[in-house]
Amino acid sequence: MGTEKYSSYDVLNALFDEGSFSETDAYLKSAGGEAEAVTGFGTVDGVPVFAFAQNVDVCGGAMSKAQAKKITKLYQAALKTGAPVVGFYHSIGGRLEQKYEMLSAYGDILRKSTKLSGVVPQISVVLGNCLGTSALIAAAADYVIMEKEAKLSVDTTGEKACCQCNLRSGMASFVCEGYLSCVDQAKKLLGYFPANNLEPAPAFETVPSYAAPDKLPKYFADDNSLLCVGGGYGEPVCTAFGRVNGSPVGIVVTKGGTISSDGAKKIMKHVRFCDAFSIPVITIADAEAFDSLSDASKLVSVYAEATSPKIALISGTAVGAVYIALAGSASGADLVYALPDAVVSPVAPKAAAFILDDSIANAPVAEQEALAAAFVKANLSAVKAAEDGYVDDIVEAEGLREKMIAALDMLSSKRVTTLPKKHTTKI
């Protein structure tokens, strides 16, 4: 975008390891002899990857029957070989003169992309305009990266198409400046993913780093390995990838208060992706309620269905439905840890104290706060939950890394047999 000039070949050569790019269907063109997109394969950090890049300098990169055929063939090859797909979008739209053929072409791409979902990782990189039906294709990927001046919207007029709009809606995970930064972000993401749903994720040699207690993932994650993927959507919930002792993990962090509808959806998307590719999920639970009953119910279903290794850490207060959904039996957590000062309560802790101990309400008003706090510490603490079998261990923040490494090593051989069914009915 802007004054930056580059070709689709520049983009693909920047993505792939030097000298590894091989173009596919180089002679497949539209009737006028144009090739509105370049497709091919190569390696990214040694891992095979398929990619395509729309060429805005050729007929505006407009979607055509020929372009769709090139992309669908690429998807089919990725499905056969189990390699990730990265798509670079920059187009004026579709070749309207092709009418119904163009509509069929869009449908073919969407159908193939849906078949790939959960089989290989898919990343969309929006470098320019991506409007109308093209936006549906880009949005079908697991993660969307946008150049800061790019536009992404199903509305062909460009309504709510800016990068900030897409960050706020949760459609875009990253916004970068310039195509090279976008390419680098795609390469970083690929480094956390296995090539497909049958292979293990790549491992790296890294070292630990330590930080303040409000940065709990840094206590157990490898140095410089954390990558937040939720953009500005659903805050203060944070979703991220990281590495523990070199192996990728998905991380969910709730930061107190109420989990909003957007926050719950953000967690669902992250857990579903991690589960599809057997990436372990570490959930840091600290919240008192859900804002939406519907989304809370769906979140319970997502955690319950996930069969990848799941570790929960209660870092603050886990109340009622939050404990059940994120750390309790409904979540299917393999291991549940808690920090020493954590609280596990069926309802808001102060309310529980007044309900379960009548003497507090009968005490002088000036003494009630202290009495309630003492009741919570004695009866709703992490230690009490551990004594009752609802927490597996109490862990100091400084000991989290050692604990997580041991847990993930033990869970690396986890196997779960599920009943045959098409899918859950919760959406």
mmCIF file of N, CA and C in Angstrom, residues 242-366:
data_model
loop_
_atom_site.group_PDB
_atom_site.id
_atom_site.type_symbol
_atom_site.label_atom_id
_atom_site.label_comp_id
_atom_site.label_asym_id
_atom_site.label_seq_id
_atom_site.Cartn_x
_atom_site.Cartn_y
_atom_site.Cartn_z
ATOM 1 N N GLY A 242 3.406 -19.571 22.892
ATOM 2 C CA GLY A 242 4.701 -19.468 23.539
ATOM 3 C C GLY A 242 5.413 -20.800 23.398
ATOM 4 N N ARG A 243 6.578 -20.912 23.987
ATOM 5 C CA ARG A 243 7.296 -22.183 24.016
ATOM 6 C C ARG A 243 7.734 -22.458 25.443
ATOM 7 N N VAL A 244 7.631 -23.694 25.835
ATOM 8 C CA VAL A 244 8.102 -24.133 27.149
ATOM 9 C C VAL A 244 9.121 -25.238 26.914
ATOM 10 N N ASN A 245 10.357 -24.955 27.291
ATOM 11 C CA ASN A 245 11.458 -25.897 27.051
ATOM 12 C C ASN A 245 11.567 -26.249 25.570
ATOM 13 N N GLY A 246 11.290 -25.264 24.711
ATOM 14 C CA GLY A 246 11.441 -25.433 23.273
ATOM 15 C C GLY A 246 10.195 -25.857 22.536
ATOM 16 N N SER A 247 9.170 -26.346 23.237
ATOM 17 C CA SER A 247 7.969 -26.859 22.578
ATOM 18 C C SER A 247 6.834 -25.842 22.620
ATOM 19 N N PRO A 248 6.112 -25.663 21.503
ATOM 20 C CA PRO A 248 5.029 -24.687 21.442
ATOM 21 C C PRO A 248 3.866 -25.031 22.365
ATOM 22 N N VAL A 249 3.254 -24.000 22.935
ATOM 23 C CA VAL A 249 2.036 -24.132 23.737
ATOM 24 C C VAL A 249 1.102 -22.982 23.391
ATOM 25 N N GLY A 250 -0.195 -23.207 23.597
ATOM 26 C CA GLY A 250 -1.159 -22.127 23.521
ATOM 27 C C GLY A 250 -1.439 -21.648 24.931
ATOM 28 N N ILE A 251 -1.598 -20.346 25.106
ATOM 29 C CA ILE A 251 -1.790 -19.761 26.436
ATOM 30 C C ILE A 251 -3.046 -18.899 26.446
ATOM 31 N N VAL A 252 -3.874 -19.076 27.469
ATOM 32 C CA VAL A 252 -5.056 -18.243 27.691
ATOM 33 C C VAL A 252 -4.891 -17.578 29.048
ATOM 34 N N VAL A 253 -5.051 -16.261 29.098
ATOM 35 C CA VAL A 253 -4.920 -15.534 30.360
ATOM 36 C C VAL A 253 -6.179 -14.709 30.604
ATOM 37 N N THR A 254 -6.862 -14.968 31.711
ATOM 38 C CA THR A 254 -7.954 -14.097 32.135
ATOM 39 C C THR A 254 -7.422 -13.233 33.277
ATOM 40 N N LYS A 255 -7.840 -11.981 33.301
ATOM 41 C CA LYS A 255 -7.185 -11.007 34.180
ATOM 42 C C LYS A 255 -8.138 -10.367 35.176
ATOM 43 N N GLY A 256 -9.026 -11.169 35.739
ATOM 44 C CA GLY A 256 -9.903 -10.659 36.774
ATOM 45 C C GLY A 256 -11.208 -10.110 36.224
ATOM 46 N N GLY A 257 -12.160 -9.883 37.144
ATOM 47 C CA GLY A 257 -13.434 -9.301 36.754
ATOM 48 C C GLY A 257 -14.322 -10.262 35.989
ATOM 49 N N THR A 258 -15.012 -9.723 34.994
ATOM 50 C CA THR A 258 -15.975 -10.491 34.206
ATOM 51 C C THR A 258 -15.425 -10.787 32.819
ATOM 52 N N ILE A 259 -15.595 -12.011 32.367
ATOM 53 C CA ILE A 259 -15.195 -12.376 31.010
ATOM 54 C C ILE A 259 -16.315 -11.982 30.064
ATOM 55 N N SER A 260 -16.035 -11.066 29.154
ATOM 56 C CA SER A 260 -17.050 -10.557 28.230
ATOM 57 C C SER A 260 -17.387 -11.589 27.162
ATOM 58 N N SER A 261 -18.432 -11.299 26.409
ATOM 59 C CA SER A 261 -18.809 -12.174 25.301
ATOM 60 C C SER A 261 -17.662 -12.281 24.300
ATOM 61 N N ASP A 262 -17.054 -11.138 23.966
ATOM 62 C CA ASP A 262 -15.920 -11.160 23.034
ATOM 63 C C ASP A 262 -14.741 -11.923 23.620
ATOM 64 N N GLY A 263 -14.511 -11.766 24.929
ATOM 65 C CA GLY A 263 -13.412 -12.486 25.569
ATOM 66 C C GLY A 263 -13.610 -13.983 25.496
ATOM 67 N N ALA A 264 -14.853 -14.429 25.727
ATOM 68 C CA ALA A 264 -15.150 -15.865 25.647
ATOM 69 C C ALA A 264 -14.941 -16.382 24.227
ATOM 70 N N LYS A 265 -15.383 -15.610 23.226
ATOM 71 C CA LYS A 265 -15.196 -16.023 21.833
ATOM 72 C C LYS A 265 -13.714 -16.090 21.471
ATOM 73 N N LYS A 266 -12.964 -15.149 22.004
ATOM 74 C CA LYS A 266 -11.520 -15.119 21.758
ATOM 75 C C LYS A 266 -10.855 -16.385 22.306
ATOM 76 N N ILE A 267 -11.255 -16.794 23.514
ATOM 77 C CA ILE A 267 -10.714 -18.015 24.103
ATOM 78 C C ILE A 267 -11.117 -19.231 23.275
ATOM 79 N N MET A 268 -12.394 -19.269 22.869
ATOM 80 C CA MET A 268 -12.887 -20.411 22.084
ATOM 81 C C MET A 268 -12.074 -20.606 20.811
ATOM 82 N N LYS A 269 -11.850 -19.527 20.088
ATOM 83 C CA LYS A 269 -11.105 -19.625 18.827
ATOM 84 C C LYS A 269 -9.706 -20.182 19.079
ATOM 85 N N HIS A 270 -9.065 -19.691 20.137
ATOM 86 C CA HIS A 270 -7.690 -20.102 20.416
ATOM 87 C C HIS A 270 -7.625 -21.569 20.816
ATOM 88 N N VAL A 271 -8.523 -21.981 21.692
ATOM 89 C CA VAL A 271 -8.513 -23.367 22.160
ATOM 90 C C VAL A 271 -8.840 -24.328 21.024
ATOM 91 N N ARG A 272 -9.800 -23.964 20.170
ATOM 92 C CA ARG A 272 -10.162 -24.830 19.049
ATOM 93 C C ARG A 272 -8.995 -25.004 18.082
ATOM 94 N N PHE A 273 -8.277 -23.913 17.812
ATOM 95 C CA PHE A 273 -7.127 -24.031 16.915
ATOM 96 C C PHE A 273 -6.057 -24.924 17.541
ATOM 97 N N CYS A 274 -5.726 -24.669 18.798
ATOM 98 C CA CYS A 274 -4.700 -25.472 19.463
ATOM 99 C C CYS A 274 -5.092 -26.941 19.484
ATOM 100 N N ASP A 275 -6.359 -27.218 19.761
ATOM 101 C CA ASP A 275 -6.806 -28.603 19.824
ATOM 102 C C ASP A 275 -6.726 -29.274 18.455
ATOM 103 N N ALA A 276 -7.072 -28.529 17.391
ATOM 104 C CA ALA A 276 -7.025 -29.105 16.041
ATOM 105 C C ALA A 276 -5.633 -29.605 15.698
ATOM 106 N N PHE A 277 -4.599 -28.937 16.232
ATOM 107 C CA PHE A 277 -3.231 -29.301 15.895
ATOM 108 C C PHE A 277 -2.459 -29.850 17.095
ATOM 109 N N SER A 278 -3.220 -30.312 18.100
ATOM 110 C CA SER A 278 -2.643 -30.994 19.277
ATOM 111 C C SER A 278 -1.580 -30.155 19.978
ATOM 112 N N ILE A 279 -1.787 -28.860 20.028
ATOM 113 C CA ILE A 279 -0.901 -27.965 20.762
ATOM 114 C C ILE A 279 -1.418 -27.851 22.194
ATOM 115 N N PRO A 280 -0.598 -28.129 23.210
ATOM 116 C CA PRO A 280 -1.062 -28.033 24.603
ATOM 117 C C PRO A 280 -1.595 -26.641 24.932
ATOM 118 N N VAL A 281 -2.602 -26.601 25.812
ATOM 119 C CA VAL A 281 -3.215 -25.335 26.222
ATOM 120 C C VAL A 281 -2.976 -25.118 27.711
ATOM 121 N N ILE A 282 -2.394 -23.988 28.054
ATOM 122 C CA ILE A 282 -2.211 -23.584 29.448
ATOM 123 C C ILE A 282 -3.162 -22.422 29.716
ATOM 124 N N THR A 283 -4.104 -22.615 30.644
ATOM 125 C CA THR A 283 -5.106 -21.602 30.951
ATOM 126 C C THR A 283 -4.831 -21.000 32.315
ATOM 127 N N ILE A 284 -4.650 -19.686 32.360
ATOM 128 C CA ILE A 284 -4.445 -18.975 33.627
ATOM 129 C C ILE A 284 -5.776 -18.330 34.003
ATOM 130 N N ALA A 285 -6.403 -18.855 35.052
ATOM 131 C CA ALA A 285 -7.768 -18.464 35.404
ATOM 132 C C ALA A 285 -7.791 -17.467 36.554
ATOM 133 N N ASP A 286 -8.404 -16.322 36.308
ATOM 134 C CA ASP A 286 -8.628 -15.307 37.334
ATOM 135 C C ASP A 286 -9.819 -14.465 36.887
ATOM 136 N N ALA A 287 -11.015 -14.871 37.259
ATOM 137 C CA ALA A 287 -12.236 -14.143 36.877
ATOM 138 C C ALA A 287 -13.378 -14.583 37.776
ATOM 139 N N GLU A 288 -14.387 -13.721 37.874
ATOM 140 C CA GLU A 288 -15.491 -13.990 38.782
ATOM 141 C C GLU A 288 -16.794 -14.339 38.080
ATOM 142 N N ALA A 289 -16.911 -14.026 36.792
ATOM 143 C CA ALA A 289 -18.194 -14.275 36.134
ATOM 144 C C ALA A 289 -18.044 -14.181 34.624
ATOM 145 N N PHE A 290 -19.083 -14.622 33.923
ATOM 146 C CA PHE A 290 -19.209 -14.446 32.479
ATOM 147 C C PHE A 290 -20.279 -13.394 32.202
ATOM 148 N N ASP A 291 -20.062 -12.634 31.163
ATOM 149 C CA ASP A 291 -21.035 -11.616 30.774
ATOM 150 C C ASP A 291 -22.196 -12.221 29.986
ATOM 151 N N SER A 292 -21.926 -13.338 29.281
ATOM 152 C CA SER A 292 -22.925 -13.943 28.403
ATOM 153 C C SER A 292 -23.113 -15.416 28.740
ATOM 154 N N LEU A 293 -24.336 -15.803 29.081
ATOM 155 C CA LEU A 293 -24.643 -17.207 29.352
ATOM 156 C C LEU A 293 -24.407 -18.062 28.113
ATOM 157 N N SER A 294 -24.828 -17.567 26.964
ATOM 158 C CA SER A 294 -24.679 -18.321 25.724
ATOM 159 C C SER A 294 -23.219 -18.621 25.433
ATOM 160 N N ASP A 295 -22.360 -17.601 25.531
ATOM 161 C CA ASP A 295 -20.948 -17.809 25.219
ATOM 162 C C ASP A 295 -20.244 -18.617 26.300
ATOM 163 N N ALA A 296 -20.685 -18.491 27.556
ATOM 164 C CA ALA A 296 -20.116 -19.317 28.615
ATOM 165 C C ALA A 296 -20.403 -20.788 28.351
ATOM 166 N N SER A 297 -21.637 -21.080 27.917
ATOM 167 C CA SER A 297 -22.013 -22.456 27.601
ATOM 168 C C SER A 297 -21.192 -23.001 26.447
ATOM 169 N N LYS A 298 -20.989 -22.192 25.422
ATOM 170 C CA LYS A 298 -20.191 -22.619 24.272
ATOM 171 C C LYS A 298 -18.735 -22.852 24.670
ATOM 172 N N LEU A 299 -18.228 -21.989 25.563
ATOM 173 C CA LEU A 299 -16.837 -22.129 26.000
ATOM 174 C C LEU A 299 -16.640 -23.435 26.762
ATOM 175 N N VAL A 300 -17.594 -23.777 27.618
ATOM 176 C CA VAL A 300 -17.530 -25.060 28.327
ATOM 177 C C VAL A 300 -17.447 -26.200 27.323
ATOM 178 N N SER A 301 -18.262 -26.119 26.268
ATOM 179 C CA SER A 301 -18.278 -27.163 25.242
ATOM 180 C C SER A 301 -16.940 -27.261 24.526
ATOM 181 N N VAL A 302 -16.331 -26.113 24.218
ATOM 182 C CA VAL A 302 -15.046 -26.100 23.507
ATOM 183 C C VAL A 302 -13.956 -26.752 24.354
ATOM 184 N N TYR A 303 -13.878 -26.378 25.632
ATOM 185 C CA TYR A 303 -12.868 -26.980 26.507
ATOM 186 C C TYR A 303 -13.122 -28.475 26.694
ATOM 187 N N ALA A 304 -14.398 -28.832 26.884
ATOM 188 C CA ALA A 304 -14.723 -30.234 27.124
ATOM 189 C C ALA A 304 -14.370 -31.107 25.926
ATOM 190 N N GLU A 305 -14.560 -30.584 24.717
ATOM 191 C CA GLU A 305 -14.264 -31.354 23.505
ATOM 192 C C GLU A 305 -12.781 -31.439 23.195
ATOM 193 N N ALA A 306 -12.011 -30.465 23.647
ATOM 194 C CA ALA A 306 -10.582 -30.423 23.317
ATOM 195 C C ALA A 306 -9.846 -31.600 23.951
ATOM 196 N N THR A 307 -9.094 -32.320 23.139
ATOM 197 C CA THR A 307 -8.359 -33.488 23.634
ATOM 198 C C THR A 307 -6.853 -33.256 23.720
ATOM 199 N N SER A 308 -6.384 -32.078 23.331
ATOM 200 C CA SER A 308 -4.966 -31.784 23.481
ATOM 201 C C SER A 308 -4.651 -31.638 24.971
ATOM 202 N N PRO A 309 -3.388 -31.746 25.375
ATOM 203 C CA PRO A 309 -3.050 -31.572 26.795
ATOM 204 C C PRO A 309 -3.553 -30.229 27.313
ATOM 205 N N LYS A 310 -4.181 -30.244 28.495
ATOM 206 C CA LYS A 310 -4.752 -29.025 29.073
ATOM 207 C C LYS A 310 -4.293 -28.877 30.518
ATOM 208 N N ILE A 311 -3.675 -27.756 30.811
ATOM 209 C CA ILE A 311 -3.212 -27.448 32.164
ATOM 210 C C ILE A 311 -3.864 -26.141 32.597
ATOM 211 N N ALA A 312 -4.437 -26.118 33.789
ATOM 212 C CA ALA A 312 -5.047 -24.906 34.319
ATOM 213 C C ALA A 312 -4.226 -24.398 35.503
ATOM 214 N N LEU A 313 -4.078 -23.094 35.592
ATOM 215 C CA LEU A 313 -3.414 -22.456 36.724
ATOM 216 C C LEU A 313 -4.354 -21.385 37.266
ATOM 217 N N ILE A 314 -4.824 -21.574 38.500
ATOM 218 C CA ILE A 314 -5.680 -20.560 39.124
ATOM 219 C C ILE A 314 -4.758 -19.534 39.762
ATOM 220 N N SER A 315 -4.738 -18.344 39.170
ATOM 221 C CA SER A 315 -3.784 -17.327 39.603
ATOM 222 C C SER A 315 -4.393 -16.322 40.573
ATOM 223 N N GLY A 316 -5.725 -16.193 40.560
ATOM 224 C CA GLY A 316 -6.387 -15.231 41.427
ATOM 225 C C GLY A 316 -7.647 -15.843 41.999
ATOM 226 N N THR A 317 -8.783 -15.332 41.546
ATOM 227 C CA THR A 317 -10.076 -15.817 42.031
ATOM 228 C C THR A 317 -10.811 -16.539 40.909
ATOM 229 N N ALA A 318 -11.175 -17.785 41.158
ATOM 230 C CA ALA A 318 -11.953 -18.554 40.186
ATOM 231 C C ALA A 318 -13.304 -18.856 40.823
ATOM 232 N N VAL A 319 -14.332 -18.215 40.299
ATOM 233 C CA VAL A 319 -15.652 -18.282 40.925
ATOM 234 C C VAL A 319 -16.636 -19.062 40.066
ATOM 235 N N GLY A 320 -17.342 -19.981 40.680
ATOM 236 C CA GLY A 320 -18.474 -20.648 40.063
ATOM 237 C C GLY A 320 -18.228 -21.151 38.660
ATOM 238 N N ALA A 321 -18.986 -20.570 37.715
ATOM 239 C CA ALA A 321 -18.932 -21.012 36.316
ATOM 240 C C ALA A 321 -17.546 -20.840 35.712
ATOM 241 N N VAL A 322 -16.798 -19.843 36.166
ATOM 242 C CA VAL A 322 -15.446 -19.630 35.631
ATOM 243 C C VAL A 322 -14.543 -20.800 35.996
ATOM 244 N N TYR A 323 -14.597 -21.219 37.276
ATOM 245 C CA TYR A 323 -13.796 -22.379 37.685
ATOM 246 C C TYR A 323 -14.224 -23.616 36.902
ATOM 247 N N ILE A 324 -15.530 -23.827 36.794
ATOM 248 C CA ILE A 324 -16.047 -25.011 36.099
ATOM 249 C C ILE A 324 -15.586 -25.039 34.643
ATOM 250 N N ALA A 325 -15.680 -23.878 33.961
ATOM 251 C CA ALA A 325 -15.372 -23.811 32.527
ATOM 252 C C ALA A 325 -13.887 -23.889 32.230
ATOM 253 N N LEU A 326 -13.062 -23.246 33.055
ATOM 254 C CA LEU A 326 -11.642 -23.116 32.735
ATOM 255 C C LEU A 326 -10.727 -24.079 33.485
ATOM 256 N N ALA A 327 -11.152 -24.544 34.661
ATOM 257 C CA ALA A 327 -10.251 -25.364 35.467
ATOM 258 C C ALA A 327 -10.921 -26.581 36.080
ATOM 259 N N GLY A 328 -12.238 -26.626 36.103
ATOM 260 C CA GLY A 328 -12.939 -27.717 36.755
ATOM 261 C C GLY A 328 -13.097 -28.938 35.881
ATOM 262 N N SER A 329 -13.907 -29.876 36.354
ATOM 263 C CA SER A 329 -14.079 -31.135 35.643
ATOM 264 C C SER A 329 -14.684 -30.947 34.264
ATOM 265 N N ALA A 330 -15.529 -29.916 34.101
ATOM 266 C CA ALA A 330 -16.142 -29.684 32.790
ATOM 267 C C ALA A 330 -15.107 -29.329 31.738
ATOM 268 N N SER A 331 -14.025 -28.672 32.151
ATOM 269 C CA SER A 331 -12.981 -28.270 31.200
ATOM 270 C C SER A 331 -12.127 -29.455 30.781
ATOM 271 N N GLY A 332 -12.174 -30.530 31.563
ATOM 272 C CA GLY A 332 -11.334 -31.687 31.251
ATOM 273 C C GLY A 332 -9.862 -31.418 31.447
ATOM 274 N N ALA A 333 -9.528 -30.469 32.328
ATOM 275 C CA ALA A 333 -8.116 -30.155 32.567
ATOM 276 C C ALA A 333 -7.382 -31.392 33.074
ATOM 277 N N ASP A 334 -6.230 -31.669 32.510
ATOM 278 C CA ASP A 334 -5.438 -32.817 32.935
ATOM 279 C C ASP A 334 -4.776 -32.562 34.281
ATOM 280 N N LEU A 335 -4.371 -31.325 34.496
ATOM 281 C CA LEU A 335 -3.761 -30.927 35.766
ATOM 282 C C LEU A 335 -4.238 -29.531 36.128
ATOM 283 N N VAL A 336 -4.505 -29.312 37.415
ATOM 284 C CA VAL A 336 -4.937 -28.001 37.890
ATOM 285 C C VAL A 336 -3.977 -27.554 38.987
ATOM 286 N N TYR A 337 -3.301 -26.439 38.755
ATOM 287 C CA TYR A 337 -2.416 -25.851 39.745
ATOM 288 C C TYR A 337 -3.019 -24.540 40.252
ATOM 289 N N ALA A 338 -2.507 -24.061 41.376
ATOM 290 C CA ALA A 338 -2.969 -22.781 41.913
ATOM 291 C C ALA A 338 -1.812 -22.076 42.600
ATOM 292 N N LEU A 339 -1.807 -20.760 42.524
ATOM 293 C CA LEU A 339 -0.853 -19.980 43.305
ATOM 294 C C LEU A 339 -1.316 -19.971 44.764
ATOM 295 N N PRO A 340 -0.417 -19.739 45.689
ATOM 296 C CA PRO A 340 -0.776 -19.841 47.122
ATOM 297 C C PRO A 340 -1.926 -18.941 47.552
ATOM 298 N N ASP A 341 -2.053 -17.767 46.950
ATOM 299 C CA ASP A 341 -3.094 -16.825 47.375
ATOM 300 C C ASP A 341 -4.379 -16.962 46.573
ATOM 301 N N ALA A 342 -4.480 -17.958 45.713
ATOM 302 C CA ALA A 342 -5.664 -18.126 44.873
ATOM 303 C C ALA A 342 -6.894 -18.461 45.717
ATOM 304 N N VAL A 343 -8.073 -18.159 45.149
ATOM 305 C CA VAL A 343 -9.345 -18.412 45.817
ATOM 306 C C VAL A 343 -10.250 -19.181 44.861
ATOM 307 N N VAL A 344 -10.866 -20.236 45.352
ATOM 308 C CA VAL A 344 -11.844 -21.000 44.571
ATOM 309 C C VAL A 344 -13.158 -20.978 45.340
ATOM 310 N N SER A 345 -14.200 -20.429 44.692
ATOM 311 C CA SER A 345 -15.461 -20.243 45.409
ATOM 312 C C SER A 345 -16.645 -20.535 44.504
ATOM 313 N N PRO A 346 -17.747 -21.070 45.070
ATOM 314 C CA PRO A 346 -18.930 -21.332 44.248
ATOM 315 C C PRO A 346 -19.649 -20.059 43.808
ATOM 316 N N VAL A 347 -19.549 -18.998 44.610
ATOM 317 C CA VAL A 347 -20.106 -17.688 44.281
ATOM 318 C C VAL A 347 -19.053 -16.650 44.661
ATOM 319 N N ALA A 348 -19.358 -15.367 44.466
ATOM 320 C CA ALA A 348 -18.414 -14.321 44.842
ATOM 321 C C ALA A 348 -17.941 -14.566 46.278
ATOM 322 N N PRO A 349 -16.640 -14.555 46.541
ATOM 323 C CA PRO A 349 -16.109 -14.955 47.848
ATOM 324 C C PRO A 349 -16.748 -14.252 49.039
ATOM 325 N N LYS A 350 -16.934 -12.936 48.919
ATOM 326 C CA LYS A 350 -17.523 -12.206 50.044
ATOM 327 C C LYS A 350 -18.957 -12.680 50.290
ATOM 328 N N ALA A 351 -19.704 -12.877 49.202
ATOM 329 C CA ALA A 351 -21.079 -13.356 49.340
ATOM 330 C C ALA A 351 -21.099 -14.754 49.960
ATOM 331 N N ALA A 352 -20.156 -15.591 49.540
ATOM 332 C CA ALA A 352 -20.085 -16.944 50.104
ATOM 333 C C ALA A 352 -19.837 -16.899 51.600
ATOM 334 N N ALA A 353 -18.977 -15.986 52.016
ATOM 335 C CA ALA A 353 -18.679 -15.866 53.447
ATOM 336 C C ALA A 353 -19.936 -15.526 54.244
ATOM 337 N N PHE A 354 -20.723 -14.565 53.759
ATOM 338 C CA PHE A 354 -21.939 -14.164 54.465
ATOM 339 C C PHE A 354 -22.993 -15.272 54.435
ATOM 340 N N ILE A 355 -23.055 -16.011 53.323
ATOM 341 C CA ILE A 355 -24.047 -17.079 53.202
ATOM 342 C C ILE A 355 -23.704 -18.263 54.097
ATOM 343 N N LEU A 356 -22.430 -18.627 54.135
ATOM 344 C CA LEU A 356 -22.018 -19.840 54.825
ATOM 345 C C LEU A 356 -21.701 -19.637 56.303
ATOM 346 N N ASP A 357 -21.531 -18.392 56.716
ATOM 347 C CA ASP A 357 -21.239 -18.124 58.129
ATOM 348 C C ASP A 357 -22.179 -17.034 58.637
ATOM 349 N N ASP A 358 -23.247 -17.426 59.316
ATOM 350 C CA ASP A 358 -24.249 -16.474 59.795
ATOM 351 C C ASP A 358 -23.684 -15.465 60.779
ATOM 352 N N SER A 359 -22.626 -15.834 61.481
ATOM 353 C CA SER A 359 -22.082 -14.942 62.505
ATOM 354 C C SER A 359 -21.512 -13.655 61.919
ATOM 355 N N ILE A 360 -21.106 -13.697 60.658
ATOM 356 C CA ILE A 360 -20.523 -12.503 60.044
ATOM 357 C C ILE A 360 -21.570 -11.406 59.922
ATOM 358 N N ALA A 361 -22.754 -11.762 59.435
ATOM 359 C CA ALA A 361 -23.825 -10.768 59.273
ATOM 360 C C ALA A 361 -24.277 -10.211 60.608
ATOM 361 N N ASN A 362 -24.124 -10.988 61.683
ATOM 362 C CA ASN A 362 -24.570 -10.537 63.008
ATOM 363 C C ASN A 362 -23.503 -9.741 63.737
ATOM 364 N N ALA A 363 -22.295 -9.716 63.193
ATOM 365 C CA ALA A 363 -21.196 -8.972 63.820
ATOM 366 C C ALA A 363 -21.334 -7.487 63.533
ATOM 367 N N PRO A 364 -20.665 -6.634 64.320
ATOM 368 C CA PRO A 364 -20.686 -5.189 64.041
ATOM 369 C C PRO A 364 -20.209 -4.924 62.614
ATOM 370 N N VAL A 365 -20.825 -3.945 61.959
ATOM 371 C CA VAL A 365 -20.514 -3.640 60.558
ATOM 372 C C VAL A 365 -19.020 -3.404 60.356
ATOM 373 N N ALA A 366 -18.400 -2.727 61.292
ATOM 374 C CA ALA A 366 -16.984 -2.391 61.156
ATOM 375 C C ALA A 366 -16.099 -3.635 61.133
#
